Coordinates of C-alpha atoms in Angstrom, one line a residue:
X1 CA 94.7 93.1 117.9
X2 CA 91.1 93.6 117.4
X3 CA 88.8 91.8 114.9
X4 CA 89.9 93.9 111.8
X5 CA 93.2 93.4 112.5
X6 CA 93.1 89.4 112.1
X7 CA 91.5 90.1 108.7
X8 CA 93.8 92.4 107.6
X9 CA 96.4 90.1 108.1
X10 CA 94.7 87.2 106.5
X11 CA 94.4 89.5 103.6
X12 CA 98.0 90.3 103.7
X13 CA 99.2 86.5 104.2
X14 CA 96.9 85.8 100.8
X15 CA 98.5 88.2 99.3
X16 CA 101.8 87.2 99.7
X17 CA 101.0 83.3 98.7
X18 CA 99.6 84.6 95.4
X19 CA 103.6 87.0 94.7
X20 CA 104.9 85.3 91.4
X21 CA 107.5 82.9 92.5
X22 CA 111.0 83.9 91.8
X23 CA 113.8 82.0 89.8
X24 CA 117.4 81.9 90.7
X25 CA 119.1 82.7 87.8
X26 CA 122.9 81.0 87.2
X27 CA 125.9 82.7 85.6
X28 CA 125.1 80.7 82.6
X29 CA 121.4 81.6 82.0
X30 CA 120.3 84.4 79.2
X31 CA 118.8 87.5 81.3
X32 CA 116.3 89.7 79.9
X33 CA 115.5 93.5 81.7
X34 CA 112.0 94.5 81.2
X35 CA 111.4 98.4 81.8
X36 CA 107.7 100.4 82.0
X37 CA 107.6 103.9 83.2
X38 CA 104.7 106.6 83.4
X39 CA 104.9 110.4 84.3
X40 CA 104.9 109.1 88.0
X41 CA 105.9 105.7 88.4
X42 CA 109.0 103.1 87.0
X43 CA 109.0 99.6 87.3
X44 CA 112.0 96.8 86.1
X45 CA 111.1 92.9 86.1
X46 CA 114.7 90.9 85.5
X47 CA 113.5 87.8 83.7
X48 CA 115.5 84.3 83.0
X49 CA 115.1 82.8 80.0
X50 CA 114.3 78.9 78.9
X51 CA 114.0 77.1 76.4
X52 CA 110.2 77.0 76.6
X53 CA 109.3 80.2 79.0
X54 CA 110.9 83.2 81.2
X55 CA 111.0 83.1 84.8
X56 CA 110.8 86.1 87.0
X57 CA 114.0 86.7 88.9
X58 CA 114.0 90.1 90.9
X59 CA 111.5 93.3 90.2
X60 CA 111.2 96.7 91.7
X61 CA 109.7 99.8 91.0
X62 CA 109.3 103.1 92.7
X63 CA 107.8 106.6 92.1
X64 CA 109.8 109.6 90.6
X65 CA 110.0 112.6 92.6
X66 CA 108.4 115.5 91.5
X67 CA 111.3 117.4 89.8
X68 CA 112.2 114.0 87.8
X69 CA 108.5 113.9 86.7
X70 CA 108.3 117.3 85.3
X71 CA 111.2 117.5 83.5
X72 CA 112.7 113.7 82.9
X73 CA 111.3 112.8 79.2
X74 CA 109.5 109.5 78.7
X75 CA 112.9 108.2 77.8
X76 CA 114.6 108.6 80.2
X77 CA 112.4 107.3 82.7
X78 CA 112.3 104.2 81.0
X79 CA 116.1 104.1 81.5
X80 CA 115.8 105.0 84.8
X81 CA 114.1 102.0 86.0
X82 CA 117.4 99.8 84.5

């Protein structure tokens, strides 16, 4: 690996430090799905909820293929990302 690659990776490994931590969430806890969707892009954020604050559990997103993105209305790209 040359010189650029070592700083790439530092780059990568500060990156991954800084990711939100995530909560493990028990059968008991109250859940909360968060949903945000563009003409291109979806993303979903499943969130456990306190008392005093939510907590992160699991998120994804992804991009809609181009078929889904011309015709799919805002809607139901929202709904998609559930």
């Amino acid at each position: 690996m040359g010189g650029n690659s070592f700083s790439r990776v530092r780059e990568l490994k500060q990156v991954c430090i800084n990711l939100p931590k995530l909560a493990i969430s028990q059968e008991e806890d109250k859940l909360l799905v968060y949903t945000d969707a563009n003409d291109y892009r979806w993303a979903t954020v499943l969130m456990k909820k306190t008392t005093t604050m939510e907590e992160p559990c699991r998120y994804t997103g992804g991009l809609f293929s181009k078929q889904q993105a011309q015709v799919w209305h805002i809607n139901g790209k929202e709904f998609f990302a559930v």
